[in-house]
Amino acid sequence: MDENAIRAAIFIQKWYRRHQARREMQRRCNWQIFQNLEYASEQDQAELYKFFNDLIKHMPQAAGRKNQYQGSAHVSVLEEKDDLVEEFGEIVNAKIELPIRKNHIDLLIDVFRKKRGNRLHPKYVALILREAAKSLKQLPNISPVSTAVSQQVTVCGDLHGKLDDLLVVLHKNGLPSSSNPYVFNGDFVDRGKRGLEVLLLLLSLYLAFPQAVFLNRGNHEDSVMNARYGFIREVESKYPRNHKRILAFIDEVYRWLPLGSVLNSRVLIVHGGFSDSTSLDLIKSIDRGKYVSILRPPLTDGEPLDKTEWQQIFDIMWSDPQATMGCVPNTLRGAGVWFGPDVTDNFLQKHRLSYVIRSHECKPNGHEFMHDNKIITIFSASNYYAIGSNKGAYIRLNNQLMPHFVQYISAASQTKRLSFKQRMGIVESSALKELAVRMRDHRDELEDEFRRCDPKDSGYISISNWCLVMEKVTKLGLPWRLLRDKLAPGTDSQKVNYNRTLDLLDTDVILEAEADGMSVMDALYANKASLVAIFNIIDADNSGEITLDEFETAIDLLVAHMPGAYSKAEMLEKCRMMDLNGDGKVDLNEFLEAFRLSDLHRKEQQDENIRRRSTGRSAIAKTASDPVALLADKISKNTLVVEHDIDPTDCEAKVIDPKKS
């Protein structure tokens, strides 16, 4: 080979390596955006649990009282006569009756996979939910699973409303049977659009094959989480005239789902993980029916609240493994812990286990080994963040408990038509869209901080200052320098036109995405039970009314959770304003009405801010909006979702050698 050919080969090799490095950097950046946003969102929601916990800690006299709203809502819901009405719109002509058999499963799959005409009659929805709750109620907290007869078992992780992935698993791996048992490891709903169908199909599989289907509870089998992450809105939109009744049945299913499974007495399967204080013996003895929501205080029937017990459930639902030693609070999620390899070794030795299978975290390849292969994470929702963002997987374990992974991606034909650059563009646009929606929560604060860095009102600040402001305000821990070109498009290499960042947040595509989402306050108001629980805890003397002194004690805790939001005096004044009839006390109706009025005012203020910004843009923003408009148009096109009938054969799947994974 001559010298010129060698030089050309070296040049091509260097170019290719740089190209691959840039692609990998882009992939990691997008992945970090998705994960940090997901954890930050869950951290907001977990703050509700912390607030409850601190209220109970400082108001112990309230901790043992029965939550009257929850108690009355759940005592007899399974025994009550269905009070269902006919729904408007198209209802499929499909009849479900007991006992549920394989032919019913085939019927449900055929109905649910269609993009239209896929709604069951509400009486059949209620039938499946009620019968499943009654049956689940009889199960232990930790389900024993055995391969003695089947010689193998399949474990699936998070599905998050991705019906296409569930149908791919059943298509590739077969329906459950005595020779083909399944464990589904929680997080069946939220985020995806077909959560109700996923839940109904899983419960129907359980009713049809009760000895071959094991369902574990995840942290999203919780009405408080559902109010924030979309499942409650999904049920309301599909059954607008019966959603309250259906959601009451779903709560019953949640409270009676087992907390985990143990395979052959050697492998623990739980949704999240464990802590250095987790005791399976204690978990087995818990009355799990008290925990309608894990984020709210449990039903206690007048008995003192056992916060140690509550923490046990929280840890197995919310925790994640870490590479470093020790057990520390999970600050990213705001709940559960990070547990290290030493904690894993002690836990396995204490409970005579070989390893643990858990879910709870999206992984690029659908699975991951940690802690010397003693912790296996399995995640079964492919295309979770966007088309092409990740693969899904499930585990098949043989009689010797050797894991074999099947990795897949659903709707494969959609990705096959795209080039690598197009796939990366879709993932990047989805990441930027989610990030911009999150940034809108802090839009006014961002603008104030940008202007402080720009005393001459030039519209430009240094890259360093732009990055500092972005991190100071959002606290997302993202590589802002890499994102500068995306969030402030068209600016030069020395300074940043921050108006373009603000303009991007005010584009139609971001505003529409924000309207489709739900804030913590939206979720709190939508979930009346949480407000009632807060009222009952603040009402320390159980009088049915809250005095100013009781409010003051709660405010001291609220200030700790919302530092800098309002002064104590301002919050006390707001409490006085809740007293609508002027009797010096606030009853439950006044408390809920104050939240409703506040919610309306907040939304009106948001609309007014949007109108003000659209008419009051600076001259700089007006003349430099083209790059922003182009980016917004790209995001809109790349994130447009077109629904199709689900074809479970439209997938790519392969068996992964665990020794090479």
XYZ file of C-alpha atoms in Angstrom:
661
model
C 0.000 0.000 0.000
C 1.504 3.390 -0.991
C 1.975 6.295 1.398
C -0.954 8.350 0.025
C -3.368 5.470 0.589
C -2.169 5.074 4.175
C -2.602 8.795 4.822
C -6.080 8.718 3.321
C -7.025 5.734 5.483
C -5.739 7.478 8.624
C -7.627 10.671 7.686
C -10.868 8.740 7.151
C -10.371 6.863 10.406
C -9.863 10.108 12.377
C -12.902 11.703 10.738
C -15.037 8.651 11.499
C -13.936 8.586 15.141
C -14.757 12.287 15.563
C -18.110 11.709 13.862
C -18.890 8.791 16.178
C -17.798 10.804 19.208
C -20.146 13.661 18.256
C -23.030 11.220 17.758
C -22.386 9.620 21.128
C -22.154 13.022 22.821
C -25.467 14.030 21.260
C -27.092 10.760 22.339
C -25.848 11.126 25.916
C -26.951 14.753 26.066
C -30.493 13.861 24.946
C -30.624 10.952 27.379
C -29.493 13.188 30.242
C -32.238 15.699 29.422
C -34.916 13.001 29.469
C -33.737 11.374 32.696
C -33.074 14.592 34.621
C -36.482 15.950 33.644
C -38.181 12.713 34.668
C -36.459 12.633 38.045
C -37.026 16.356 38.674
C -40.735 15.864 37.968
C -40.932 12.919 40.360
C -39.022 14.949 42.934
C -41.766 17.586 42.820
C -44.394 14.910 43.373
C -42.455 13.248 46.201
C -42.433 16.609 47.973
C -46.097 15.950 48.780
C -45.065 12.819 50.703
C -42.415 14.823 52.596
C -44.981 17.478 53.430
C -47.399 14.859 54.782
C -44.578 13.219 56.717
C -43.509 16.493 58.339
C -47.098 17.430 59.132
C -47.575 14.119 60.915
C -44.213 14.447 62.676
C -45.133 17.854 64.094
C -48.802 17.059 64.596
C -48.661 13.536 66.061
C -52.163 13.843 67.489
C -53.442 13.866 63.890
C -51.453 10.868 62.727
C -53.670 8.259 64.293
C -56.977 9.622 63.080
C -58.808 7.900 60.333
C -58.903 9.797 57.056
C -62.668 10.150 56.859
C -62.789 10.867 53.134
C -60.650 7.891 52.203
C -62.385 5.577 54.629
C -65.883 6.302 53.429
C -64.763 6.029 49.815
C -63.323 2.566 50.127
C -65.272 0.568 52.677
C -67.900 -0.878 50.354
C -66.991 0.149 46.803
C -66.520 -3.476 45.702
C -69.883 -4.498 47.078
C -71.939 -1.545 45.874
C -74.220 -1.895 42.895
C -72.813 -0.399 39.718
C -74.125 3.102 39.162
C -72.987 3.366 35.537
C -74.593 5.306 32.702
C -74.341 5.011 28.945
C -71.355 6.779 27.374
C -71.584 9.063 24.368
C -69.720 8.120 21.209
C -68.659 4.776 19.839
C -68.654 1.766 22.172
C -67.456 -1.539 20.787
C -69.962 -4.396 20.673
C -67.885 -6.868 22.698
C -69.258 -8.902 25.574
C -67.110 -9.885 28.564
C -68.472 -12.290 31.132
C -67.222 -14.333 34.062
C -65.245 -16.457 34.289
C -62.778 -14.746 31.947
C -61.166 -17.222 29.571
C -58.702 -17.235 26.693
C -61.377 -16.311 24.149
C -62.068 -13.129 26.125
C -58.339 -12.319 26.073
C -58.233 -12.745 22.306
C -61.280 -10.498 21.999
C -59.756 -7.778 24.189
C -56.483 -7.817 22.243
C -58.367 -7.504 18.960
C -60.451 -4.594 20.287
C -57.693 -2.695 22.091
C -55.142 -2.781 19.274
C -57.380 -0.640 17.044
C -56.925 3.122 17.055
C -60.706 3.646 16.782
C -63.660 1.719 18.133
C -61.602 0.397 21.030
C -63.759 1.391 24.024
C -65.403 -1.358 26.020
C -68.795 -0.752 27.543
C -68.216 0.748 31.023
C -70.040 -2.173 32.677
C -67.357 -4.560 31.361
C -64.587 -2.222 32.513
C -66.145 -2.206 35.989
C -66.567 -5.997 35.868
C -62.866 -6.613 35.183
C -61.700 -4.100 37.799
C -64.035 -5.335 40.531
C -63.290 -9.016 40.047
C -59.546 -8.363 39.872
C -59.598 -6.315 43.092
C -61.564 -9.028 44.914
C -59.104 -11.692 43.781
C -55.952 -9.633 44.434
C -57.186 -8.941 47.951
C -56.720 -12.628 48.796
C -53.023 -12.672 47.817
C -50.052 -12.252 50.176
C -47.890 -9.113 50.098
C -45.027 -11.051 48.495
C -46.205 -13.572 45.904
C -44.352 -16.902 45.763
C -43.444 -17.849 42.162
C -42.081 -21.267 41.210
C -40.567 -22.859 38.115
C -41.153 -26.381 39.441
C -43.886 -27.054 36.863
C -43.139 -24.522 34.121
C -39.335 -24.845 34.185
C -39.160 -21.143 33.269
C -40.748 -17.737 33.967
C -40.859 -14.387 32.154
C -40.411 -11.045 33.944
C -41.550 -7.744 32.376
C -40.686 -4.260 33.619
C -42.356 -0.861 33.249
C -44.929 -0.589 30.452
C -46.228 2.935 31.197
C -49.307 2.781 28.979
C -47.402 1.346 25.985
C -49.952 -1.196 24.781
C -47.902 -1.885 21.654
C -45.035 -3.170 23.808
C -47.309 -5.416 25.873
C -48.755 -6.912 22.682
C -45.234 -7.437 21.288
C -44.276 -9.353 24.443
C -47.380 -11.551 24.251
C -46.859 -12.096 20.509
C -43.190 -13.066 20.819
C -43.395 -14.947 24.110
C -46.932 -16.358 24.024
C -49.943 -15.950 26.284
C -49.582 -16.963 29.941
C -50.222 -20.592 30.851
C -49.136 -23.118 33.451
C -46.021 -23.709 31.334
C -45.473 -20.015 30.540
C -45.918 -17.883 33.691
C -45.310 -14.113 33.826
C -44.367 -11.542 36.454
C -45.292 -7.950 35.547
C -43.249 -5.647 37.759
C -45.369 -2.500 38.127
C -45.787 0.896 36.455
C -48.491 -0.268 34.069
C -49.949 3.215 33.515
C -49.081 6.943 33.158
C -47.184 8.780 30.411
C -48.375 6.481 27.604
C -51.815 6.998 26.017
C -53.117 3.430 26.392
C -52.704 2.918 30.123
C -56.318 1.864 30.708
C -56.085 -0.809 28.012
C -52.776 -2.051 29.437
C -54.257 -2.274 32.937
C -57.473 -3.989 31.804
C -55.577 -6.500 29.667
C -53.135 -7.343 32.467
C -55.973 -7.783 34.971
C -57.878 -9.936 32.491
C -54.788 -12.096 31.969
C -54.541 -12.458 35.733
C -58.211 -13.457 36.042
C -57.931 -15.925 33.157
C -54.621 -17.439 34.331
C -54.426 -16.732 38.092
C -51.669 -19.292 38.682
C -49.560 -17.989 35.795
C -49.766 -14.190 36.084
C -48.221 -12.254 38.975
C -48.731 -8.480 39.194
C -46.492 -6.315 41.390
C -47.307 -2.771 42.430
C -45.098 0.064 41.152
C -44.801 3.662 42.288
C -47.209 4.749 39.505
C -49.990 2.477 40.750
C -51.007 5.480 42.822
C -53.806 7.984 42.187
C -51.637 10.903 43.304
C -49.059 10.034 40.637
C -51.843 9.422 38.101
C -53.203 12.926 38.656
C -49.832 14.364 37.612
C -48.707 11.995 34.868
C -51.814 11.595 32.758
C -53.666 8.396 33.645
C -56.574 10.119 35.403
C -57.039 12.445 32.419
C -56.910 9.411 30.125
C -59.738 7.696 32.025
C -61.750 10.931 32.138
C -61.418 11.397 28.375
C -62.372 7.792 27.543
C -65.258 7.501 30.004
C -66.374 11.093 30.767
C -69.704 10.014 32.266
C -68.361 7.151 34.405
C -64.777 8.097 35.201
C -65.321 8.674 38.936
C -66.743 5.208 39.425
C -64.065 3.582 37.272
C -61.278 5.425 39.117
C -62.708 4.263 42.442
C -62.427 0.649 41.231
C -58.876 1.319 39.999
C -57.943 2.581 43.474
C -59.194 -0.724 44.870
C -56.987 -2.613 42.435
C -53.977 -0.508 43.431
C -54.370 -1.012 47.167
C -54.529 -4.800 46.807
C -51.725 -5.334 44.297
C -48.925 -7.405 45.880
C -45.768 -5.469 46.764
C -43.376 -7.940 45.154
C -42.641 -11.557 44.243
C -40.027 -14.148 45.186
C -38.970 -16.701 42.593
C -37.995 -20.152 43.892
C -37.206 -18.506 47.251
C -33.986 -17.211 45.651
C -34.797 -14.176 43.482
C -36.656 -11.111 44.750
C -38.688 -9.160 42.180
C -39.743 -5.671 43.324
C -40.369 -2.464 41.434
C -37.699 -0.161 42.853
C -35.239 -1.794 45.214
C -34.540 -1.670 48.951
C -32.634 0.202 51.643
C -30.310 -0.833 54.450
C -33.370 -1.003 56.726
C -35.667 -3.031 54.439
C -37.081 -6.148 56.082
C -39.007 -8.638 53.961
C -40.499 -10.129 57.125
C -41.948 -6.746 58.041
C -43.162 -6.138 54.481
C -44.899 -9.516 54.486
C -46.807 -8.535 57.646
C -47.994 -5.090 56.483
C -51.689 -4.499 55.894
C -51.158 -3.214 52.341
C -54.834 -2.375 51.910
C -54.251 0.763 54.002
C -52.064 2.248 51.266
C -54.577 3.465 48.692
C -51.874 5.983 47.778
C -48.276 5.590 48.850
C -47.823 9.362 48.750
C -50.638 10.016 51.249
C -50.930 8.862 54.850
C -52.472 5.380 54.961
C -55.883 4.436 56.302
C -55.320 3.718 59.991
C -58.840 3.257 61.441
C -57.833 5.270 64.500
C -54.597 3.383 65.141
C -51.299 5.310 65.436
C -49.521 5.699 62.101
C -46.452 3.465 61.794
C -44.061 5.626 59.781
C -41.437 2.852 59.754
C -43.907 0.630 57.920
C -44.777 3.450 55.507
C -41.057 3.967 54.788
C -40.591 0.245 54.065
C -43.119 0.435 51.230
C -41.664 3.694 49.957
C -38.156 2.226 49.760
C -39.116 -0.846 47.727
C -41.171 1.286 45.299
C -38.865 4.271 44.775
C -35.217 3.257 45.345
C -32.405 2.939 42.766
C -28.997 1.200 42.815
C -25.769 3.230 42.777
C -22.188 2.264 41.938
C -20.719 3.684 45.149
C -20.953 2.102 48.588
C -23.557 3.032 51.157
C -27.226 3.947 51.376
C -28.210 7.596 50.976
C -31.448 9.490 50.269
C -32.330 9.555 46.575
C -32.098 13.300 45.982
C -32.814 13.018 42.241
C -36.236 11.426 42.713
C -36.862 13.035 46.091
C -37.986 9.687 47.537
C -36.505 6.286 48.333
C -32.744 5.756 48.519
C -29.691 5.004 46.436
C -28.249 1.700 47.600
C -24.689 0.552 46.914
C -23.136 -2.881 46.320
C -22.397 -3.328 50.034
C -26.097 -2.779 50.863
C -27.022 -5.315 48.170
C -24.619 -7.932 49.558
C -25.956 -7.488 53.103
C -29.570 -7.605 51.933
C -29.075 -10.782 49.884
C -27.196 -12.494 52.700
C -29.791 -11.477 55.291
C -32.682 -12.873 53.232
C -30.788 -15.801 51.636
C -31.322 -14.542 48.100
C -29.182 -14.918 44.983
C -30.055 -11.659 43.238
C -32.785 -9.039 42.748
C -34.764 -8.095 39.634
C -36.153 -4.564 39.655
C -37.481 -2.010 37.152
C -38.235 1.697 37.764
C -35.504 3.097 35.456
C -35.492 3.428 31.678
C -32.358 1.885 30.163
C -31.184 2.445 26.552
C -31.052 -1.307 25.884
C -34.006 -2.267 28.078
C -31.888 -3.931 30.758
C -28.790 -3.460 32.874
C -26.630 -5.408 35.325
C -25.222 -3.770 38.467
C -23.495 -4.805 41.686
C -21.573 -7.731 40.208
C -24.717 -8.964 38.381
C -26.693 -9.151 41.637
C -29.057 -6.352 40.593
C -30.858 -6.643 37.256
C -32.935 -3.741 35.938
C -35.584 -4.619 33.345
C -37.606 -1.985 31.459
C -40.191 -3.095 28.910
C -41.420 0.179 27.340
C -39.557 0.774 24.068
C -39.619 4.209 22.395
C -40.295 5.487 25.915
C -39.119 9.071 25.500
C -39.468 9.254 21.702
C -39.361 7.010 18.629
C -35.964 5.348 18.637
C -34.967 6.623 22.095
C -34.582 3.177 23.675
C -35.272 -0.533 23.332
C -37.539 -2.545 25.600
C -36.745 -5.964 27.051
C -38.070 -8.839 29.108
C -36.266 -11.626 30.991
C -36.783 -15.340 30.667
C -35.380 -17.339 33.589
C -34.937 -21.091 33.438
C -35.157 -23.586 36.289
C -31.561 -22.808 37.267
C -32.523 -19.097 37.442
C -30.178 -18.207 34.583
C -31.508 -15.006 32.930
C -31.882 -14.657 29.161
C -32.954 -11.302 27.748
C -35.184 -10.645 24.766
C -34.649 -7.116 23.477
C -37.161 -5.501 21.139
C -38.526 -2.302 19.674
C -42.187 -1.891 18.741
C -43.494 -0.078 15.640
C -40.214 -1.004 13.966
C -41.430 -0.011 10.495
C -41.625 3.629 11.621
C -37.929 3.701 12.534
C -36.815 1.654 9.520
C -38.021 4.407 7.192
C -35.840 6.956 8.971
C -32.143 7.610 8.535
C -29.951 7.767 11.624
C -29.905 11.568 11.355
C -33.707 11.673 11.213
C -34.022 9.378 14.246
C -31.599 11.524 16.219
C -33.547 14.616 15.131
C -36.790 13.164 16.488
C -35.201 12.200 19.807
C -33.499 15.590 20.099
C -36.716 17.490 19.284
C -38.641 15.481 21.893
C -35.960 16.217 24.484
C -35.949 19.952 23.689
C -39.748 20.075 23.806
C -39.900 18.487 27.262
C -37.094 20.736 28.484
C -38.775 23.891 27.169
C -42.057 22.936 28.847
C -40.220 22.475 32.130
C -38.447 25.826 31.654
C -41.789 27.576 31.204
C -42.467 26.952 34.893
C -39.595 29.370 35.544
C -40.030 31.709 32.580
C -40.441 34.946 34.581
C -37.539 34.079 36.845
C -35.337 33.316 33.832
C -36.178 36.670 32.265
C -35.414 38.545 35.496
C -32.055 36.798 35.902
C -31.092 37.384 32.259
C -31.843 41.097 32.585
C -29.783 41.366 35.768
C -26.823 40.115 33.726
C -27.601 42.700 31.020
C -27.668 46.138 32.705
C -27.397 47.916 29.323
C -30.461 46.057 28.007
C -28.572 44.928 24.904
C -30.329 41.585 24.701
C -27.007 39.748 24.901
C -25.088 38.150 27.770
C -21.971 36.008 27.924
C -22.207 32.264 27.418
C -20.962 31.710 30.982
C -23.675 33.952 32.438
C -26.347 32.285 30.302
C -25.284 28.849 31.568
C -25.156 30.070 35.177
C -28.664 31.529 34.938
C -30.077 28.370 33.344
C -28.697 26.154 36.101
C -29.495 28.570 38.935
C -33.145 28.825 37.920
C -33.930 25.290 36.685
C -31.551 23.267 38.908
C -31.573 20.466 36.324
C -27.831 19.773 36.192
C -27.683 19.715 32.381
C -24.729 20.435 30.037
C -25.961 23.925 29.204
C -23.004 24.855 26.982
C -23.866 21.990 24.664
C -27.508 23.065 24.667
C -26.868 26.759 24.021
C -27.181 26.454 20.220
C -30.497 24.620 20.652
C -32.094 26.861 23.272
C -30.786 30.155 21.859
C -30.601 29.385 18.133
C -28.751 31.616 15.715
C -26.486 33.358 18.271
C -22.744 33.821 17.790
C -19.917 31.955 19.524
C -19.150 34.739 22.014
C -22.498 35.883 23.396
C -26.057 34.611 23.738
C -29.198 36.398 22.630
C -31.282 35.425 25.635
C -34.486 36.784 24.073
C -34.395 33.825 21.718
C -34.463 31.476 24.678
C -37.504 33.323 26.034
C -39.150 33.468 22.599
C -38.763 29.709 22.194
C -40.699 29.215 25.430
C -43.547 31.339 24.025
C -43.942 29.487 20.717
C -47.207 27.690 20.004
C -45.691 24.205 20.080
C -44.354 24.733 23.620
C -47.486 26.467 24.885
C -49.666 23.643 23.554
C -47.409 21.040 25.177
C -47.608 22.940 28.459
C -51.414 23.004 28.241
C -51.427 19.219 27.772
C -49.311 18.735 30.887
C -50.164 19.139 34.541
C -48.329 20.951 37.307
C -48.009 19.816 40.920
C -50.746 22.265 41.922
C -53.011 21.046 39.115
C -52.476 17.476 40.286
C -53.048 18.355 43.921
C -56.356 20.096 43.200
C -57.446 17.320 40.822
C -56.831 14.750 43.542
C -59.357 15.820 46.140
C -58.317 13.063 48.546
C -54.896 14.675 49.019
C -56.478 18.015 49.940
C -58.854 16.285 52.337
C -55.954 14.412 53.929
C -54.059 17.694 54.402
C -57.169 19.300 55.925
C -57.659 16.413 58.380
C -54.024 16.519 59.509
C -54.023 20.304 60.014
C -57.306 19.957 61.933
C -55.397 18.788 65.001
C -58.382 18.675 67.392
C -60.564 16.752 64.909
C -63.259 19.410 65.122
C -63.971 19.536 61.399
C -62.694 23.122 61.298
C -59.199 24.639 61.157
C -58.351 27.489 63.498
C -55.709 30.149 62.862
C -53.428 28.529 65.455
C -53.637 25.193 63.632
C -52.873 26.941 60.355
C -49.843 28.636 61.905
C -48.311 25.298 62.898
C -48.794 23.984 59.355
C -47.370 27.160 57.825
C -44.100 26.710 59.700
C -43.718 23.399 57.855
C -44.912 24.804 54.530
C -42.304 27.564 54.672
C -39.643 24.874 55.113
C -40.863 23.158 51.924
C -41.362 26.389 49.948
C -38.559 28.702 51.125
C -38.818 32.232 49.813
C -42.248 31.774 48.210
C -44.175 33.783 50.809
C -43.472 35.162 54.260
C -45.228 33.635 57.241
C -47.343 36.773 57.657
C -48.431 36.636 54.013
C -49.404 32.985 54.323
C -51.382 33.629 57.503
C -53.255 36.379 55.667
C -54.072 33.920 52.866
C -55.425 31.521 55.489
C -57.665 34.256 56.871
C -58.973 34.796 53.332
C -60.076 31.129 53.238
C -62.612 31.972 55.952
C -65.341 32.825 53.452
C -68.180 33.171 55.988
C -66.122 35.184 58.501
C -66.651 32.903 61.521
C -62.941 32.759 62.380
C -62.567 29.127 61.274
C -62.189 27.262 57.982
C -64.286 24.169 57.315
C -63.590 21.574 54.605
C -65.830 23.192 51.984
C -64.135 26.579 52.457
C -60.724 24.906 52.258
C -61.515 23.171 48.953
C -63.226 26.268 47.512
C -60.145 28.370 48.274
C -58.004 25.947 46.270
C -60.495 26.035 43.386
C -60.537 29.839 43.263
C -56.757 30.001 43.566
C -56.423 27.500 40.741
C -58.712 29.573 38.491
C -56.823 32.772 39.302
C -53.458 31.148 38.593
C -54.605 29.911 35.169
C -56.077 33.318 34.308
C -52.772 34.931 35.280
C -50.876 32.483 33.061
C -53.119 33.351 30.097
C -52.640 37.066 30.732
C -48.847 36.644 30.867
C -48.899 34.830 27.516
C -50.973 37.621 25.919
C -48.681 40.272 27.380
C -45.553 38.588 26.093
C -46.972 38.041 22.615
C -47.663 41.806 22.220
C -44.757 43.187 24.202
C -41.720 41.507 22.660
C -38.576 43.588 22.446
C -37.283 44.914 19.116
C -34.428 42.439 19.336
C -36.810 39.533 19.670
C -38.940 40.738 16.741
C -36.032 41.050 14.322
C -34.337 37.829 15.354
C -37.247 35.434 15.558
C -36.553 33.458 12.369
C -34.155 30.927 13.973
C -36.643 30.441 16.799
C -39.527 29.940 14.373
C -37.489 27.426 12.376
C -36.589 25.494 15.524
C -40.195 25.535 16.765
C -41.389 24.270 13.383
C -38.795 21.479 13.471
C -39.846 20.465 16.991
C -43.520 20.491 15.962
C -42.957 18.282 12.905
C -40.587 15.854 14.643
C -42.866 15.323 17.649
C -46.135 14.935 15.743
C -47.659 11.595 16.705
C -49.909 9.783 14.229
C -51.850 6.894 15.756
C -52.245 3.621 13.881
C -53.760 0.238 14.626
C -51.219 -1.707 16.681
C -49.531 -4.541 14.820
C -47.548 -6.663 17.313
C -45.730 -8.348 14.416
C -44.272 -4.942 13.482
C -41.297 -5.292 15.790
C -37.631 -6.150 15.879
C -36.563 -8.577 18.593
C -33.462 -10.553 19.442
C -32.187 -12.726 22.262
C -29.290 -11.170 24.166
C -26.482 -13.290 25.588
C -26.252 -12.217 29.267
C -22.487 -12.858 29.217
C -22.084 -10.153 26.550
C -24.610 -7.631 27.850
